CSV table of C-alpha atoms in Angstrom, one decimal:
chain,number,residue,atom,x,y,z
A,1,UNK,CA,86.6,163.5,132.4
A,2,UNK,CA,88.4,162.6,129.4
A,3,UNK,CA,89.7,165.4,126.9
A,4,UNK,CA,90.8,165.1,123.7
A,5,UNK,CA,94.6,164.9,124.2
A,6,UNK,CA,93.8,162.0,126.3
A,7,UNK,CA,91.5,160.0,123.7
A,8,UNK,CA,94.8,161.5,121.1
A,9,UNK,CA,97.0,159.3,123.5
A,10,UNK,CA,95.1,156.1,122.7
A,11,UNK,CA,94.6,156.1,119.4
A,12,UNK,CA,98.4,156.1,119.2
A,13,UNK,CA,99.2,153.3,122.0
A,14,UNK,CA,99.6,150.0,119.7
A,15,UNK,CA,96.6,147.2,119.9
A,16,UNK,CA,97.1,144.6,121.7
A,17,UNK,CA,97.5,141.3,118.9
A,18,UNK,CA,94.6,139.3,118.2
A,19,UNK,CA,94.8,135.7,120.4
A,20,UNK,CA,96.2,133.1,117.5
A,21,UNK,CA,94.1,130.5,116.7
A,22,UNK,CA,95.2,127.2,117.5
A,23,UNK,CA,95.8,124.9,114.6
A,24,UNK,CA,96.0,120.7,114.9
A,25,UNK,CA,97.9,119.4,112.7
A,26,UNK,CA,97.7,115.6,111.5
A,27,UNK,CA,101.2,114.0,112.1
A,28,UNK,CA,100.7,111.6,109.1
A,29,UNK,CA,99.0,114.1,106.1
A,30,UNK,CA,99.9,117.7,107.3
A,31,UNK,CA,96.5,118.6,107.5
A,32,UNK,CA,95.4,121.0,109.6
A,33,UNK,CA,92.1,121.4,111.8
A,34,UNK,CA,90.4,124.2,114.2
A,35,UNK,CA,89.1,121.6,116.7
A,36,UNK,CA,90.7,119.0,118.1
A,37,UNK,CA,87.5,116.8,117.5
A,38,UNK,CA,87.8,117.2,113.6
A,39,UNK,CA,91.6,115.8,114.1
A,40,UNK,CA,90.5,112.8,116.0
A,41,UNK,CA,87.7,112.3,113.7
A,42,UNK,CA,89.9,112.5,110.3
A,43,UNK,CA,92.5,110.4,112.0
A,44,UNK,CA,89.5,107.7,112.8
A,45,UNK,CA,88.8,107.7,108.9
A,46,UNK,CA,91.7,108.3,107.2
A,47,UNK,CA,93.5,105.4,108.4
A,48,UNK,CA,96.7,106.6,108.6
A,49,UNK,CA,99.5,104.7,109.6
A,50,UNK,CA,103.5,103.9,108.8
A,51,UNK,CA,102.6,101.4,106.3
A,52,UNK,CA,101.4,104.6,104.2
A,53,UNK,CA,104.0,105.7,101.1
A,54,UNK,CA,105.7,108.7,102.6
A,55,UNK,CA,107.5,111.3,100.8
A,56,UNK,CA,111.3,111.3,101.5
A,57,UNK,CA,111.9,115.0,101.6
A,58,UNK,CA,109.0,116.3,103.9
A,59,UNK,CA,107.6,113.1,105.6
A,60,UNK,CA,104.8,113.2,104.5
A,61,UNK,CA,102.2,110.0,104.4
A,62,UNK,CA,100.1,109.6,101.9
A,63,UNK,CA,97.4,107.4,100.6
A,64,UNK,CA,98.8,105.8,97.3
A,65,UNK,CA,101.9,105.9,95.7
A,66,UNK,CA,100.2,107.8,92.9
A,67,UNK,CA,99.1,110.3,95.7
A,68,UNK,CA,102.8,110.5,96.7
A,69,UNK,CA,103.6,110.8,92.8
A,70,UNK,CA,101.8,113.8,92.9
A,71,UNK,CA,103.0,115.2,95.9
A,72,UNK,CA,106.0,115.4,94.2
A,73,UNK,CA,105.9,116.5,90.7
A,74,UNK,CA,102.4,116.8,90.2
A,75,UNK,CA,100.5,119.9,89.1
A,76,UNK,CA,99.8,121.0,92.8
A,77,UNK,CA,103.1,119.4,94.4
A,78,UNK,CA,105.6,121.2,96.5
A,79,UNK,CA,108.1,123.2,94.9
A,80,UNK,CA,110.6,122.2,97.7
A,81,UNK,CA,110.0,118.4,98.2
A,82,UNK,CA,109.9,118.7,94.2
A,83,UNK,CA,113.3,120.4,93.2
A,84,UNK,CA,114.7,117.8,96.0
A,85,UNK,CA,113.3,114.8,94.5
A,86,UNK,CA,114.5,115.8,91.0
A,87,UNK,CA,117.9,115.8,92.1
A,88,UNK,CA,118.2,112.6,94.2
A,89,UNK,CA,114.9,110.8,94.2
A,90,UNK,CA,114.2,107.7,92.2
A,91,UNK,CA,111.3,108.0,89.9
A,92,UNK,CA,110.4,104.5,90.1
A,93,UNK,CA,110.6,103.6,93.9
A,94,UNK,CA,110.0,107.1,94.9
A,95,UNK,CA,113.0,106.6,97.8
A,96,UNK,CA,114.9,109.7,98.1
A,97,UNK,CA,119.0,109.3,98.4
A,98,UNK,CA,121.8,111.4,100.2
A,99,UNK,CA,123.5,112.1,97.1
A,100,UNK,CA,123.6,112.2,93.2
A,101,UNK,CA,125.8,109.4,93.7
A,102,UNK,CA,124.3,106.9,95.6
A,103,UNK,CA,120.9,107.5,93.4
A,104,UNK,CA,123.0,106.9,90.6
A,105,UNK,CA,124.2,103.0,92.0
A,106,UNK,CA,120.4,102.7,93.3
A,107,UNK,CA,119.4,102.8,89.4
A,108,UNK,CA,121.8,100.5,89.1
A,109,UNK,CA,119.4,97.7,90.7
A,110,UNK,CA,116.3,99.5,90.6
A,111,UNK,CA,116.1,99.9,86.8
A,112,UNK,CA,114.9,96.3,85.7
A,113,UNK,CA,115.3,95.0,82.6
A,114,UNK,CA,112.4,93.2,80.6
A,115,UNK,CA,112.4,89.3,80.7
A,116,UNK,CA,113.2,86.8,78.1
A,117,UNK,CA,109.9,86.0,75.8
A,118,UNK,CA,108.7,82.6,76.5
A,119,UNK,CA,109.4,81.1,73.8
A,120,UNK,CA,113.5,81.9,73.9
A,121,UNK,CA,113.1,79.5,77.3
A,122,UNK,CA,113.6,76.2,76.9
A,123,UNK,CA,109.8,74.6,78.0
A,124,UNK,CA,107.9,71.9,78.6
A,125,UNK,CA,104.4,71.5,79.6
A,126,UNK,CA,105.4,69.4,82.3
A,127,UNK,CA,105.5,70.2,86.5
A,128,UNK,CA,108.7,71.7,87.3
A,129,UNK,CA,111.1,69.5,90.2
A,130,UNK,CA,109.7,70.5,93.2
A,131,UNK,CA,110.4,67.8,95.4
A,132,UNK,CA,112.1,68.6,99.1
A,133,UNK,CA,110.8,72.4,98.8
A,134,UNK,CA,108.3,72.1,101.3
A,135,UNK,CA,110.8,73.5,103.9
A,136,UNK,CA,111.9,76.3,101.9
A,137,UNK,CA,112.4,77.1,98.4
A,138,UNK,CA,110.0,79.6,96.8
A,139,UNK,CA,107.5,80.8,99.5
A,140,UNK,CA,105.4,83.1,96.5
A,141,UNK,CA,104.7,81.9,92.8
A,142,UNK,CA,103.3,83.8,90.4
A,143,UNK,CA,100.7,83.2,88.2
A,144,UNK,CA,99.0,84.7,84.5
A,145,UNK,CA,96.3,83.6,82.1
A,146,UNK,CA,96.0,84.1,78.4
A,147,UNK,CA,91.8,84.2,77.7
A,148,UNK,CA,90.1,83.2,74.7
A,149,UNK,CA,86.6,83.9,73.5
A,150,UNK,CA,83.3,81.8,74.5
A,151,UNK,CA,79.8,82.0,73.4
A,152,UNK,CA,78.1,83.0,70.6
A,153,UNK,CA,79.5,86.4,70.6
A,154,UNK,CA,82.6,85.2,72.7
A,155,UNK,CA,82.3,87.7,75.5
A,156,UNK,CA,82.6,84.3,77.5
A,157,UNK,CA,86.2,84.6,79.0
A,158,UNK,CA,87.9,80.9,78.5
A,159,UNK,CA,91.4,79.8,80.1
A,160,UNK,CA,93.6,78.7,77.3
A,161,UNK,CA,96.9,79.4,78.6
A,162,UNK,CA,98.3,79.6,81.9
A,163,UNK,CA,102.3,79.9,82.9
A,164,UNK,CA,103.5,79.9,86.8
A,165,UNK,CA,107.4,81.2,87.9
A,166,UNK,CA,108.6,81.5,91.0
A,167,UNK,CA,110.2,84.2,93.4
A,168,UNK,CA,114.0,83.6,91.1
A,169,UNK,CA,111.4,83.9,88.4
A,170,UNK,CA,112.2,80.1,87.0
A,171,UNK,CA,109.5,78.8,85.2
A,172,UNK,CA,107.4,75.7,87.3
A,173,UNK,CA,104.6,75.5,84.8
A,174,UNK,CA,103.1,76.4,81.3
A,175,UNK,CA,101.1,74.5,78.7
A,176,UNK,CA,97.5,75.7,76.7
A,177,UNK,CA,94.5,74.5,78.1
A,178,UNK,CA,92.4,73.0,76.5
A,179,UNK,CA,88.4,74.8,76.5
A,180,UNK,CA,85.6,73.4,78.1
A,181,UNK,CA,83.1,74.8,75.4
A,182,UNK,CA,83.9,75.9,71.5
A,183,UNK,CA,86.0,78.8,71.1
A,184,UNK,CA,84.2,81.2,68.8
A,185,UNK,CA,87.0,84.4,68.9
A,186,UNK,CA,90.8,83.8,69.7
A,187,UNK,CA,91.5,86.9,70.6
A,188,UNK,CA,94.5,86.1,68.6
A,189,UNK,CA,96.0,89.8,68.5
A,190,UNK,CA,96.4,89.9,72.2
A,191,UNK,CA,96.7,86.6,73.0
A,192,UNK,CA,98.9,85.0,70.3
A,193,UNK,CA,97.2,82.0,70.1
A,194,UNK,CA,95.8,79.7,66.9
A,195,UNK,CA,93.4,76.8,66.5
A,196,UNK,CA,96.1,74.9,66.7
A,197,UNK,CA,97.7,75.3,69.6
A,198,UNK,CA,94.6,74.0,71.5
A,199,UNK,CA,94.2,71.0,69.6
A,200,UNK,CA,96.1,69.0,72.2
A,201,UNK,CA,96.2,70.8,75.4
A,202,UNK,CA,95.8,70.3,78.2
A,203,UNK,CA,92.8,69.5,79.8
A,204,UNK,CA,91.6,72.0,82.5
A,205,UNK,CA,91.1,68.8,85.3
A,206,UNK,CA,94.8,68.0,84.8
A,207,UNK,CA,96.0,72.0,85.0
A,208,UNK,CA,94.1,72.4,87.8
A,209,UNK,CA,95.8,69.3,89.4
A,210,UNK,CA,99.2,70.3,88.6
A,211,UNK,CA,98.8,73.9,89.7
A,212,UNK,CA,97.8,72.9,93.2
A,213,UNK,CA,100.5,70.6,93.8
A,214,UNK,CA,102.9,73.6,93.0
A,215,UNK,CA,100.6,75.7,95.3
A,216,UNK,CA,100.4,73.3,97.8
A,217,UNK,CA,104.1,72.7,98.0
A,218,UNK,CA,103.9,69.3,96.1
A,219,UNK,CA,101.6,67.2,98.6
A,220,UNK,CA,99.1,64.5,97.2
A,221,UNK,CA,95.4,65.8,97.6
A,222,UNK,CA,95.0,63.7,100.4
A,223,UNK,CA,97.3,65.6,102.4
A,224,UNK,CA,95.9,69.2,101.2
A,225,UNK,CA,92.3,68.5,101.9
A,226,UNK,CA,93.5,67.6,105.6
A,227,UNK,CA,95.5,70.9,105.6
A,228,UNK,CA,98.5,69.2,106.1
A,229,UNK,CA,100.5,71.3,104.1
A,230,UNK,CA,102.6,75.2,104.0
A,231,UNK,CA,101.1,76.5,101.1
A,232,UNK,CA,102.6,79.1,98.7
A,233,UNK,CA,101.6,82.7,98.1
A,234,UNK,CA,99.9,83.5,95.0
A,235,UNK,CA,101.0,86.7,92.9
A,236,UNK,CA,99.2,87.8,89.9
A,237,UNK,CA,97.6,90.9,88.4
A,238,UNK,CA,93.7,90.7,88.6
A,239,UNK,CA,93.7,87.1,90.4
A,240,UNK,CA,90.0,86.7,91.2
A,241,UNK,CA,89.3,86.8,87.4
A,242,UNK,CA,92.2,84.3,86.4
A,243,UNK,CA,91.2,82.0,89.4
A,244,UNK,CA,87.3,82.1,88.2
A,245,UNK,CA,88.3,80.9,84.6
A,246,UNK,CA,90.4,77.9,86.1
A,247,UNK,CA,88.0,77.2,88.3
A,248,UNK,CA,90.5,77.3,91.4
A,249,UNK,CA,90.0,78.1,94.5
A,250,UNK,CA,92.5,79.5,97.2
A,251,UNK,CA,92.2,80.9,100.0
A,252,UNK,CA,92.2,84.9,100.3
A,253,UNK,CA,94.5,85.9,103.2
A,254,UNK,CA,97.2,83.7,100.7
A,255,UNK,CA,96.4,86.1,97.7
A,256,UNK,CA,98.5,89.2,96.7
A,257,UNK,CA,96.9,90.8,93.7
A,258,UNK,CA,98.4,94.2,91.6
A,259,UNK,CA,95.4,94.9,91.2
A,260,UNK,CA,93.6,95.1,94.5
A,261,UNK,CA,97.0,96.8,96.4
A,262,UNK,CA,95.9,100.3,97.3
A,263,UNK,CA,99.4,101.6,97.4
A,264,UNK,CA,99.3,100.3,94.1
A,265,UNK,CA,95.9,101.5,93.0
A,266,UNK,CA,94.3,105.1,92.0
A,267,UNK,CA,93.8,107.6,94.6
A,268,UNK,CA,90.2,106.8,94.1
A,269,UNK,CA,90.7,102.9,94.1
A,270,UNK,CA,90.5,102.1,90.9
A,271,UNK,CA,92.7,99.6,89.2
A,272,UNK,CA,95.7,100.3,87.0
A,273,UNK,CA,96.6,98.1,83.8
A,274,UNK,CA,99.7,95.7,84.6
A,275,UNK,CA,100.9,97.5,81.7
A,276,UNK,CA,100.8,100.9,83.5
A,277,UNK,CA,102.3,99.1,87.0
A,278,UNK,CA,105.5,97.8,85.1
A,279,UNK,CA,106.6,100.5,83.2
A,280,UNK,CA,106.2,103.0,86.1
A,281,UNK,CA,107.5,100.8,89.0
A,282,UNK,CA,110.2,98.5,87.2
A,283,UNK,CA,110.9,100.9,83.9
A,284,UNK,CA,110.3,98.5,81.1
A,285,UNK,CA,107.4,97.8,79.0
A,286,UNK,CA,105.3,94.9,78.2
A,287,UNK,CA,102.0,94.1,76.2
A,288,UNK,CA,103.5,95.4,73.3
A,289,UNK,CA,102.0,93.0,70.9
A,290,UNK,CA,100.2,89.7,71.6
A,291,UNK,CA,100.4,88.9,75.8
A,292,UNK,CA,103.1,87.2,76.7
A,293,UNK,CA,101.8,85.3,80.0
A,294,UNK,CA,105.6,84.5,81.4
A,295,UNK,CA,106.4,88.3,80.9
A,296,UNK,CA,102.9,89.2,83.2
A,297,UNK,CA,104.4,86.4,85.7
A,298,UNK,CA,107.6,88.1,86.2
A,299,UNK,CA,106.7,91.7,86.2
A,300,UNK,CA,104.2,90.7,88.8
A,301,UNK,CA,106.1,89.5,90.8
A,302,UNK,CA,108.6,92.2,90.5
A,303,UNK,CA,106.3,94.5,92.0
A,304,UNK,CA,104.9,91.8,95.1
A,305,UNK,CA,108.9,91.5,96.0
A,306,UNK,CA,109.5,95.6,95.3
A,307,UNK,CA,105.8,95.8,97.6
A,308,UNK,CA,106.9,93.6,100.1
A,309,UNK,CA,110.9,94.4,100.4
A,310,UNK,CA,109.5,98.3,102.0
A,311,UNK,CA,110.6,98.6,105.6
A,312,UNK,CA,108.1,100.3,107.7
A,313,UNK,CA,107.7,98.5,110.5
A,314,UNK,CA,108.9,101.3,112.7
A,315,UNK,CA,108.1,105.0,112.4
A,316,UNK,CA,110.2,108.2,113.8
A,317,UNK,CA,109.0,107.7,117.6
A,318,UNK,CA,109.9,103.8,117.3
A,319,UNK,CA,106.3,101.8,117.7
A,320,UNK,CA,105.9,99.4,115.7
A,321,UNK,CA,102.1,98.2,114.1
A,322,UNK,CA,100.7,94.8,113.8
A,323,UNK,CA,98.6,93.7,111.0
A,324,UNK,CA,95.5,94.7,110.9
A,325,UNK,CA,92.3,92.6,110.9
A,326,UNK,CA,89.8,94.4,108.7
A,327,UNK,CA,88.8,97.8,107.6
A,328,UNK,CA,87.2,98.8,110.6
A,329,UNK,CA,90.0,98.2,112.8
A,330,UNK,CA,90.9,101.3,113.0
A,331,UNK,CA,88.2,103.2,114.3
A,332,UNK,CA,87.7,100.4,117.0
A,333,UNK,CA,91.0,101.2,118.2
A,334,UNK,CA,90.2,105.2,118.7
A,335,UNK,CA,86.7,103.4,120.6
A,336,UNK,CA,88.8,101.9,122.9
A,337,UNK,CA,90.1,105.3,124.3
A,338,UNK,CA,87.8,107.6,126.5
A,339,UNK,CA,86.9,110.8,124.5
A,340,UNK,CA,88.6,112.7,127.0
A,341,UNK,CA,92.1,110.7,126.4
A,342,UNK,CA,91.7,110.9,122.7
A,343,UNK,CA,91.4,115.0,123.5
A,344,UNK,CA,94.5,115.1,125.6
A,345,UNK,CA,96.8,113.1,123.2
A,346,UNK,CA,99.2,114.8,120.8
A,347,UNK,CA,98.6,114.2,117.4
A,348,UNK,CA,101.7,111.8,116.9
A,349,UNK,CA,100.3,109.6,119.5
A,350,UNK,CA,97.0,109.9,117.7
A,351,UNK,CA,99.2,108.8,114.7
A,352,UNK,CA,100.3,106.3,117.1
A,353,UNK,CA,96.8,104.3,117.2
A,354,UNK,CA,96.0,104.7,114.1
A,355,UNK,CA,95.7,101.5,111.3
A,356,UNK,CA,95.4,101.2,107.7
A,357,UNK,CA,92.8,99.8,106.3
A,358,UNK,CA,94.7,97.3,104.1
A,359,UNK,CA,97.2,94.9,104.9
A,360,UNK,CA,101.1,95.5,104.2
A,361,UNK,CA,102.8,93.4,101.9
A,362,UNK,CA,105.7,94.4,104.1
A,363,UNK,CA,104.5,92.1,106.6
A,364,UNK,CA,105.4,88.9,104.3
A,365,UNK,CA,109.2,89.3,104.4
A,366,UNK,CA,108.3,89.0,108.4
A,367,UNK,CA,106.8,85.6,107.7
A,368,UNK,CA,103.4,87.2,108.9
A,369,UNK,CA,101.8,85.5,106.2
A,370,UNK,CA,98.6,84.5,108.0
């Protein structure tokens, strides 16, 4: 029978500790998860994957580069990756350096400075030389629009100006087109342009003519409607919308748009201005009076050849990911594993399988173009 000294004696023996609950962590995000399923499951939607901006300090993989921007000096970002990043990190690439001093000679290059106006280049409205570059010269060329008014309240969006540069950011082609209806509002405080300067433009058949030869590497129309021909990479800001008021067509997978890049869009995948893109990724400003179309060019594609120069073709464990084929790639490659594999993996091979939902610009310096 048990007396009182002996239930005395157990109060004061100490209580065994409480079994710990096990946590899975996501390898990419950080998150962390009770049940293994709720893991697998994030990982399916979250597309995750090494193509992801990742912070330099803790690793971490994030959705956007605004996301990572966050992460580190952001309200809610972490004091550690933070006071790190404020000492060696570059605020426009976000890479993160060994020292003071080698940050210091990466401003050097990464710190651009704004181009030349158009009009301090020598022009013409004529197609640049680009005879014998079909097996070489400039694989992406940029392209911007200046947009009058159409329509009796002109709401109508009407080409009037179009320039094109390539990757050294030499100019192949600008002139004013010439609109296919009346112009009833210049625009001229944003787009600079007069009456006058459309009086003898260009007519839109003959741009269009002399943009596809550029795109199409120089080859007669014969030779590009039986897809004889490499053709180029188009860079622009808001493409779709320029391409609509040419009335050109190109084909998507050769499209890189400033716009449309997730890495380069809000965390809820909405677009920022090209304004906005070049002063926080290249450091100088533009659109500070009426559009300059050679300045959108360049900055443009500034950020395609910052987008595309990233290296993350390999992550810490040394796979490497292919491109991947649409936005549901992903979660078929998680389907193609047993549930009972998926449950036994550790969550950096989970990492492992996992795609982004968006194709890499990285990819182009591969010449994984298609």
């Amino acid at each position: 029978m048990e007396t009182d000294e002996d239930a005395f004696r157990v109060s004061l023996s100490p209580t065994p500790p409480l079994p710990t609950a096990v946590r899975h962590r996501c390898a990419a995000c950080f998150k962390q998860y009770k049940k293994k399923d709720h893991l697998i499951e994030h990982m399916k939607t979250s597309y995750h994957s090494v193509h992801q901006p990742k912070c330099g300090v803790c690793q971490k993989y994030c959705r956007s580069f605004q996301s990572l921007r966050e992460h580190i000096h952001g309200p809610l970002s972490k004091s550690y990756c933070s006071s790190i990043f404020a000492e060696k990190g570059c605020i426009l690439c976000l890479k993160v350096f060994d020292s003071v001093d080698s940050l210091a000679h990466h401003n050097d290059s990464c710190q651009l400075l704004a181009p030349f106006p158009l009009d301090m280049i020598k022009t013409t409205c004529v197609l640049s030389e680009i005879a014998g570059e079909s097996d070489g010269g400039h694989k992406a060329v940029a392209i911007a629009c200046e947009m009058v008014g159409g329509g009796s309240n002109g709401s109508l969006d009407l080409c009037a100006r179009v320039c094109l540069v390539d990757e050294a950011e030499k100019l192949l082609f600008h002139t004013y087109v010439l609109p296919q209806i009346p112009v009833t509002d210049y625009r001229f405080e944003v787009t600079g342009i007069k009456e006058e300067l459309l009086r003898d433009a260009m007519p839109l058949v003959e741009v269009q003519e002399k943009i596809l030869r550029i795109l199409y590497n120089g080859d007669s129309m014969e030779s590009i409607r039986w897809g004889s021909v490499l053709a180029k990479v188009l860079v622009g800001h808001n493409l779709e919308h320029d391409l609509d008021c040419l009335r050109v067509n190109y084909p998507d997978h050769l499209l890189r748009d400033t716009a449309k890049y997730q890495p380069l869009m809000k965390t809820n995948l909405v677009s920022y201005s090209l304004k906005y893109l070049t002063k926080t990724y290249l450091g100088y400003e533009i659109q500070n009076g009426a559009h300059d179309p050679y300045e959108d060019c360049v900055s443009a594609m500034r950020l395609y050849k910052q987008m595309r120069s990233q290296d993350h073709q390999m992550n810490k464990t040394g796979w490497s990911l292919l491109p991947i084929e649409d936005s549901q790639s992903s979660s078929r490659a998680f389907d193609s594993f047993a549930s009972v594999e998926l449950d036994q993996m550790t969550p950096d091979e989970l990492f492992r399988i996992s795609t982004s939902n968006y194709r890499c610009w990285c990819l182009d310096s591969l010449g994984q173009v298609l």
